[in-house]
Amino acid sequence: MSSFVSMSDFSFKKHIWKPFNKGINQYSMIQPGDSIAVCISGGKDSMLLANCMKLLHSYGKPAFQVKFLAMDPGYTPEIREAILQNGESLGISIEMHRTKIFDSVGKSAKNPCFLCSRLRRGWLYKQAHEMGCNKIALGHHFDDVIETILMGMLYGSQMQTMLPKLHSENYSGMELIRPLYLVRESSILEWQSETGLNFSRCACRIAEKNDKGSKRAEIKILLNQLRKSNSAVDMNIFRSAENVNLRKIISYHDGNKYHSFLDDYDEGISVKGTK
């Protein structure tokens, strides 16, 4: 393990390797015979993901193929080289492809980050499919999940979360998986610190010009405040997306059809524990 890991064995196993494996097994993310494109942006999350996937692949159980894919949407030469060098330091050979996504996004006056995300995701699916992969792996972690839940409620007037895996709508047989789903960001930051490597945060020149504080940054501040009085707030938010009682919901939809609590309200259905 030491050839891929900079943290102490105990710390890595407890705070990263254990939740990494738990997430993969609990949500059935990897099956024997899979060919997985690990998507690398150059940040701490995707680099740790690549590190863990390389280690898991070396164990051979389950037996799967792994490729490390990065997209250059218009990075400066310095950032591009730094990503490749960090990969080499971790023993990861990154296949990087150039695109002009930053140029395309720069022409969008409204929601450039949303457009960039969609274009990058679409490109990754397309490239992974052409490489013969049936899955792409992204570096979203536990904190991303609970932040997404709160962002949906507070800014999007909806209750939804970031799923651990999902099928591609445009590429048949392709799936997206999030192996770091149960790994805490604090553990990733510790790993980053102990690697001694400088990972990029956001290399987007457009975001740098328009950085006035994102909604996700506001949610992070809110969570930090809540943690001061309730150390279990993160897990409570996460479990709220697992313990959904539809009889306590005013209305919900399954993607196509809406359902209301009024649909069977007058049928006299008695549910234990309700009033």
Tab-separated table of C-alpha atoms in Angstrom:
chain	number	residue	atom	x	y	z
A	1	MET	CA	0.000	0.000	0.000
A	2	SER	CA	2.844	2.394	0.780
A	3	SER	CA	3.778	2.879	-2.905
A	4	PHE	CA	0.432	4.592	-3.538
A	5	VAL	CA	-0.274	6.211	-0.164
A	6	SER	CA	1.287	9.131	1.714
A	7	MET	CA	-0.809	8.952	4.906
A	8	SER	CA	-0.008	6.484	7.660
A	9	ASP	CA	-1.393	3.029	6.915
A	10	PHE	CA	-3.826	3.210	9.834
A	11	SER	CA	-5.171	6.658	8.957
A	12	PHE	CA	-5.512	5.826	5.262
A	13	LYS	CA	-7.227	2.503	5.903
A	14	LYS	CA	-9.691	3.963	8.431
A	15	HIS	CA	-10.608	7.288	6.888
A	16	ILE	CA	-10.196	6.688	3.153
A	17	TRP	CA	-9.770	3.054	2.154
A	18	LYS	CA	-12.562	1.704	4.371
A	19	PRO	CA	-15.289	4.191	3.291
A	20	PHE	CA	-14.031	3.959	-0.308
A	21	ASN	CA	-14.580	0.204	-0.346
A	22	LYS	CA	-17.813	0.466	1.619
A	23	GLY	CA	-19.290	2.831	-0.948
A	24	ILE	CA	-18.269	0.625	-3.868
A	25	ASN	CA	-19.724	-2.503	-2.253
A	26	GLN	CA	-22.839	-0.935	-0.747
A	27	TYR	CA	-23.923	0.618	-4.036
A	28	SER	CA	-22.569	-2.133	-6.345
A	29	MET	CA	-20.431	0.271	-8.344
A	30	ILE	CA	-17.921	-2.160	-9.852
A	31	GLN	CA	-18.500	-5.576	-11.390
A	32	PRO	CA	-15.970	-8.080	-12.801
A	33	GLY	CA	-15.121	-7.239	-16.393
A	34	ASP	CA	-15.819	-3.517	-16.110
A	35	SER	CA	-13.628	-1.088	-18.005
A	36	ILE	CA	-13.578	2.169	-16.046
A	37	ALA	CA	-12.342	5.579	-17.124
A	38	VAL	CA	-11.232	7.464	-14.009
A	39	CYS	CA	-11.789	11.126	-14.841
A	40	ILE	CA	-9.093	13.452	-13.542
A	41	SER	CA	-9.551	17.218	-13.270
A	42	GLY	CA	-6.291	17.781	-11.420
A	43	GLY	CA	-7.826	18.610	-8.050
A	44	LYS	CA	-7.353	16.725	-4.787
A	45	ASP	CA	-10.579	14.709	-5.133
A	46	SER	CA	-9.954	13.256	-8.583
A	47	MET	CA	-6.297	12.607	-7.773
A	48	LEU	CA	-7.217	10.659	-4.636
A	49	LEU	CA	-9.846	8.780	-6.646
A	50	ALA	CA	-7.210	7.807	-9.205
A	51	ASN	CA	-4.882	6.768	-6.379
A	52	CYS	CA	-7.533	4.509	-4.803
A	53	MET	CA	-8.705	3.034	-8.107
A	54	LYS	CA	-5.121	2.185	-9.049
A	55	LEU	CA	-4.685	0.434	-5.714
A	56	LEU	CA	-7.970	-1.449	-6.000
A	57	HIS	CA	-7.094	-2.536	-9.531
A	58	SER	CA	-3.733	-3.875	-8.342
A	59	TYR	CA	-5.530	-6.229	-5.935
A	60	GLY	CA	-7.454	-7.806	-8.825
A	61	LYS	CA	-10.696	-8.284	-6.867
A	62	PRO	CA	-12.971	-7.542	-8.558
A	63	ALA	CA	-11.093	-7.954	-11.820
A	64	PHE	CA	-11.642	-4.842	-13.917
A	65	GLN	CA	-9.759	-2.578	-16.307
A	66	VAL	CA	-8.911	1.011	-15.421
A	67	LYS	CA	-7.825	3.974	-17.540
A	68	PHE	CA	-6.962	7.454	-16.324
A	69	LEU	CA	-8.539	10.142	-18.459
A	70	ALA	CA	-8.120	13.904	-18.276
A	71	MET	CA	-9.549	16.650	-20.414
A	72	ASP	CA	-7.698	19.883	-21.060
A	73	PRO	CA	-10.551	22.386	-21.576
A	74	GLY	CA	-8.075	25.215	-22.135
A	75	TYR	CA	-5.589	25.045	-19.269
A	76	THR	CA	-2.452	27.144	-19.201
A	77	PRO	CA	0.675	25.126	-20.060
A	78	GLU	CA	1.752	25.350	-16.404
A	79	ILE	CA	-1.471	23.819	-15.075
A	80	ARG	CA	-1.494	21.102	-17.720
A	81	GLU	CA	2.089	20.118	-16.881
A	82	ALA	CA	1.393	20.200	-13.131
A	83	ILE	CA	-1.475	17.722	-13.529
A	84	LEU	CA	0.675	15.319	-15.521
A	85	GLN	CA	3.560	15.618	-13.060
A	86	ASN	CA	1.296	14.980	-10.065
A	87	GLY	CA	0.061	11.873	-11.819
A	88	GLU	CA	3.625	10.669	-12.312
A	89	SER	CA	4.399	11.305	-8.631
A	90	LEU	CA	1.501	9.027	-7.707
A	91	GLY	CA	2.451	6.387	-10.264
A	92	ILE	CA	-0.518	7.222	-12.482
A	93	SER	CA	-0.228	7.530	-16.252
A	94	ILE	CA	-2.799	10.105	-17.366
A	95	GLU	CA	-4.156	10.248	-20.912
A	96	MET	CA	-4.938	13.927	-21.529
A	97	HIS	CA	-6.940	15.312	-24.439
A	98	ARG	CA	-7.209	18.932	-25.519
A	99	THR	CA	-10.569	20.634	-26.076
A	100	LYS	CA	-11.791	24.220	-26.499
A	101	ILE	CA	-14.480	24.142	-23.840
A	102	PHE	CA	-13.201	27.219	-21.998
A	103	ASP	CA	-13.425	29.193	-25.250
A	104	SER	CA	-17.017	28.033	-25.810
A	105	VAL	CA	-18.052	28.747	-22.227
A	106	GLY	CA	-16.435	32.184	-22.347
A	107	LYS	CA	-19.084	33.246	-24.850
A	108	SER	CA	-21.864	32.452	-22.363
A	109	ALA	CA	-22.750	35.506	-20.274
A	110	LYS	CA	-25.077	33.504	-18.007
A	111	ASN	CA	-24.268	30.415	-15.915
A	112	PRO	CA	-20.812	29.661	-17.417
A	113	CYS	CA	-20.041	27.095	-14.685
A	114	PHE	CA	-23.246	25.146	-15.380
A	115	LEU	CA	-22.541	25.113	-19.115
A	116	CYS	CA	-18.915	24.099	-18.554
A	117	SER	CA	-19.995	21.219	-16.314
A	118	ARG	CA	-22.442	19.902	-18.915
A	119	LEU	CA	-19.957	20.166	-21.769
A	120	ARG	CA	-17.205	18.471	-19.775
A	121	ARG	CA	-19.488	15.641	-18.633
A	122	GLY	CA	-20.686	15.031	-22.192
A	123	TRP	CA	-17.118	14.980	-23.501
A	124	LEU	CA	-16.014	12.524	-20.811
A	125	TYR	CA	-18.831	10.123	-21.661
A	126	LYS	CA	-18.010	10.356	-25.365
A	127	GLN	CA	-14.277	9.867	-24.913
A	128	ALA	CA	-14.677	7.008	-22.429
A	129	HIS	CA	-17.093	5.288	-24.810
A	130	GLU	CA	-14.592	5.608	-27.664
A	131	MET	CA	-11.911	4.123	-25.387
A	132	GLY	CA	-14.074	1.019	-24.891
A	133	CYS	CA	-15.065	1.828	-21.307
A	134	ASN	CA	-18.500	1.079	-19.881
A	135	LYS	CA	-18.152	3.358	-16.841
A	136	ILE	CA	-16.698	6.715	-15.879
A	137	ALA	CA	-15.649	7.422	-12.286
A	138	LEU	CA	-15.845	10.927	-10.815
A	139	GLY	CA	-14.331	12.246	-7.586
A	140	HIS	CA	-17.419	13.529	-5.767
A	141	HIS	CA	-17.242	12.833	-2.030
A	142	PHE	CA	-19.538	12.704	1.026
A	143	ASP	CA	-19.469	16.470	1.616
A	144	ASP	CA	-20.499	17.080	-2.007
A	145	VAL	CA	-23.531	14.871	-1.402
A	146	ILE	CA	-24.844	16.660	1.678
A	147	GLU	CA	-24.075	20.074	0.188
A	148	THR	CA	-26.102	19.107	-2.883
A	149	ILE	CA	-29.062	18.127	-0.691
A	150	LEU	CA	-29.031	21.510	1.060
A	151	MET	CA	-28.470	23.465	-2.160
A	152	GLY	CA	-31.473	21.783	-3.735
A	153	MET	CA	-33.678	22.658	-0.783
A	154	LEU	CA	-32.487	26.218	-0.149
A	155	TYR	CA	-31.822	27.411	-3.684
A	156	GLY	CA	-33.648	24.982	-5.973
A	157	SER	CA	-36.894	24.393	-4.009
A	158	GLN	CA	-36.520	20.641	-4.460
A	159	MET	CA	-35.533	17.569	-2.472
A	160	GLN	CA	-32.924	15.525	-4.293
A	161	THR	CA	-29.399	14.292	-3.849
A	162	MET	CA	-26.307	13.263	-5.761
A	163	LEU	CA	-26.666	9.544	-6.480
A	164	PRO	CA	-23.715	7.141	-6.064
A	165	LYS	CA	-24.201	5.910	-9.624
A	166	LEU	CA	-26.465	6.542	-12.596
A	167	HIS	CA	-26.992	5.440	-16.182
A	168	SER	CA	-26.006	7.679	-19.075
A	169	GLU	CA	-28.983	9.070	-20.958
A	170	ASN	CA	-27.086	9.373	-24.247
A	171	TYR	CA	-24.686	6.399	-24.285
A	172	SER	CA	-26.347	3.022	-23.932
A	173	GLY	CA	-24.602	0.748	-21.460
A	174	MET	CA	-22.532	3.570	-19.959
A	175	GLU	CA	-22.676	4.388	-16.249
A	176	LEU	CA	-21.285	7.087	-13.980
A	177	ILE	CA	-19.976	5.978	-10.582
A	178	ARG	CA	-18.750	7.962	-7.550
A	179	PRO	CA	-16.389	5.681	-5.546
A	180	LEU	CA	-15.531	8.412	-2.988
A	181	TYR	CA	-19.226	8.739	-2.096
A	182	LEU	CA	-18.673	7.964	1.610
A	183	VAL	CA	-15.244	9.592	2.008
A	184	ARG	CA	-15.174	12.833	4.013
A	185	GLU	CA	-13.526	15.911	2.550
A	186	SER	CA	-11.529	16.428	5.755
A	187	SER	CA	-9.830	13.066	5.136
A	188	ILE	CA	-9.053	14.067	1.556
A	189	LEU	CA	-7.523	17.324	2.769
A	190	GLU	CA	-5.341	15.383	5.200
A	191	TRP	CA	-4.220	13.096	2.383
A	192	GLN	CA	-3.468	16.095	0.176
A	193	SER	CA	-1.417	17.739	2.901
A	194	GLU	CA	0.697	14.645	3.467
A	195	THR	CA	1.395	14.038	-0.227
A	196	GLY	CA	3.323	17.315	-0.396
A	197	LEU	CA	1.811	17.830	-3.864
A	198	ASN	CA	0.076	21.006	-5.021
A	199	PHE	CA	-3.241	20.049	-6.616
A	200	SER	CA	-5.248	22.595	-8.600
A	201	ARG	CA	-8.502	23.973	-7.179
A	202	CYS	CA	-10.299	25.547	-10.135
A	203	ALA	CA	-8.186	26.171	-13.218
A	204	CYS	CA	-10.957	28.011	-15.033
A	205	ARG	CA	-9.904	31.507	-16.064
A	206	ILE	CA	-13.573	32.474	-16.425
A	207	ALA	CA	-14.423	31.514	-12.861
A	208	GLU	CA	-11.436	33.507	-11.629
A	209	LYS	CA	-12.810	36.637	-13.271
A	210	ASN	CA	-16.303	36.139	-11.893
A	211	ASP	CA	-15.512	34.756	-8.441
A	212	LYS	CA	-17.985	36.478	-6.125
A	213	GLY	CA	-18.707	33.481	-3.942
A	214	SER	CA	-20.687	30.479	-5.100
A	215	LYS	CA	-23.836	28.979	-3.595
A	216	ARG	CA	-21.825	25.889	-2.666
A	217	ALA	CA	-19.380	28.109	-0.770
A	218	GLU	CA	-22.317	29.591	1.151
A	219	ILE	CA	-23.522	26.087	2.032
A	220	LYS	CA	-20.052	25.143	3.286
A	221	ILE	CA	-20.095	28.152	5.617
A	222	LEU	CA	-23.574	27.230	6.851
A	223	LEU	CA	-22.514	23.636	7.568
A	224	ASN	CA	-19.446	24.778	9.484
A	225	GLN	CA	-21.692	26.910	11.687
A	226	LEU	CA	-24.132	24.043	12.288
A	227	ARG	CA	-21.323	21.642	13.205
A	228	LYS	CA	-20.388	23.852	16.155
A	229	SER	CA	-23.630	22.944	17.944
A	230	ASN	CA	-24.381	19.572	16.333
A	231	SER	CA	-21.517	17.230	15.440
A	232	ALA	CA	-23.952	14.787	13.795
A	233	VAL	CA	-25.447	17.308	11.375
A	234	ASP	CA	-23.645	15.915	8.306
A	235	MET	CA	-24.811	12.344	8.822
A	236	ASN	CA	-28.311	13.521	9.734
A	237	ILE	CA	-28.578	15.364	6.424
A	238	PHE	CA	-27.273	12.325	4.542
A	239	ARG	CA	-29.684	9.941	6.267
A	240	SER	CA	-32.598	12.283	5.615
A	241	ALA	CA	-32.237	11.321	1.958
A	242	GLU	CA	-32.414	7.625	2.896
A	243	ASN	CA	-35.292	7.813	5.404
A	244	VAL	CA	-37.944	9.416	3.225
A	245	ASN	CA	-41.508	8.676	4.341
A	246	LEU	CA	-43.691	9.396	1.326
A	247	ARG	CA	-46.782	9.619	3.553
A	248	LYS	CA	-45.193	12.611	5.235
A	249	ILE	CA	-44.427	14.375	1.950
A	250	ILE	CA	-46.883	16.942	0.528
A	251	SER	CA	-46.114	15.846	-3.023
A	252	TYR	CA	-43.450	14.040	-5.005
A	253	HIS	CA	-42.777	12.892	-8.546
A	254	ASP	CA	-40.951	9.973	-10.121
A	255	GLY	CA	-39.610	11.975	-13.052
A	256	ASN	CA	-42.817	11.891	-15.038
A	257	LYS	CA	-45.906	11.802	-12.832
A	258	TYR	CA	-46.662	13.881	-9.753
A	259	HIS	CA	-48.261	12.362	-6.655
A	260	SER	CA	-49.953	14.235	-3.804
A	261	PHE	CA	-50.813	13.226	-0.241
A	262	LEU	CA	-54.383	14.094	-1.252
A	263	ASP	CA	-54.475	11.224	-3.763
A	264	ASP	CA	-55.482	8.690	-1.084
A	265	TYR	CA	-56.150	11.005	1.835
A	266	ASP	CA	-59.869	10.150	2.066
A	267	GLU	CA	-59.443	6.395	1.703
A	268	GLY	CA	-59.133	6.000	5.481
A	269	ILE	CA	-55.699	4.381	5.343
A	270	SER	CA	-54.375	3.977	8.878
A	271	VAL	CA	-50.638	4.203	9.239
A	272	LYS	CA	-49.085	3.357	12.597
A	273	GLY	CA	-47.522	6.341	14.291
A	274	THR	CA	-49.207	9.017	12.150
A	275	LYS	CA	-51.734	11.625	13.199
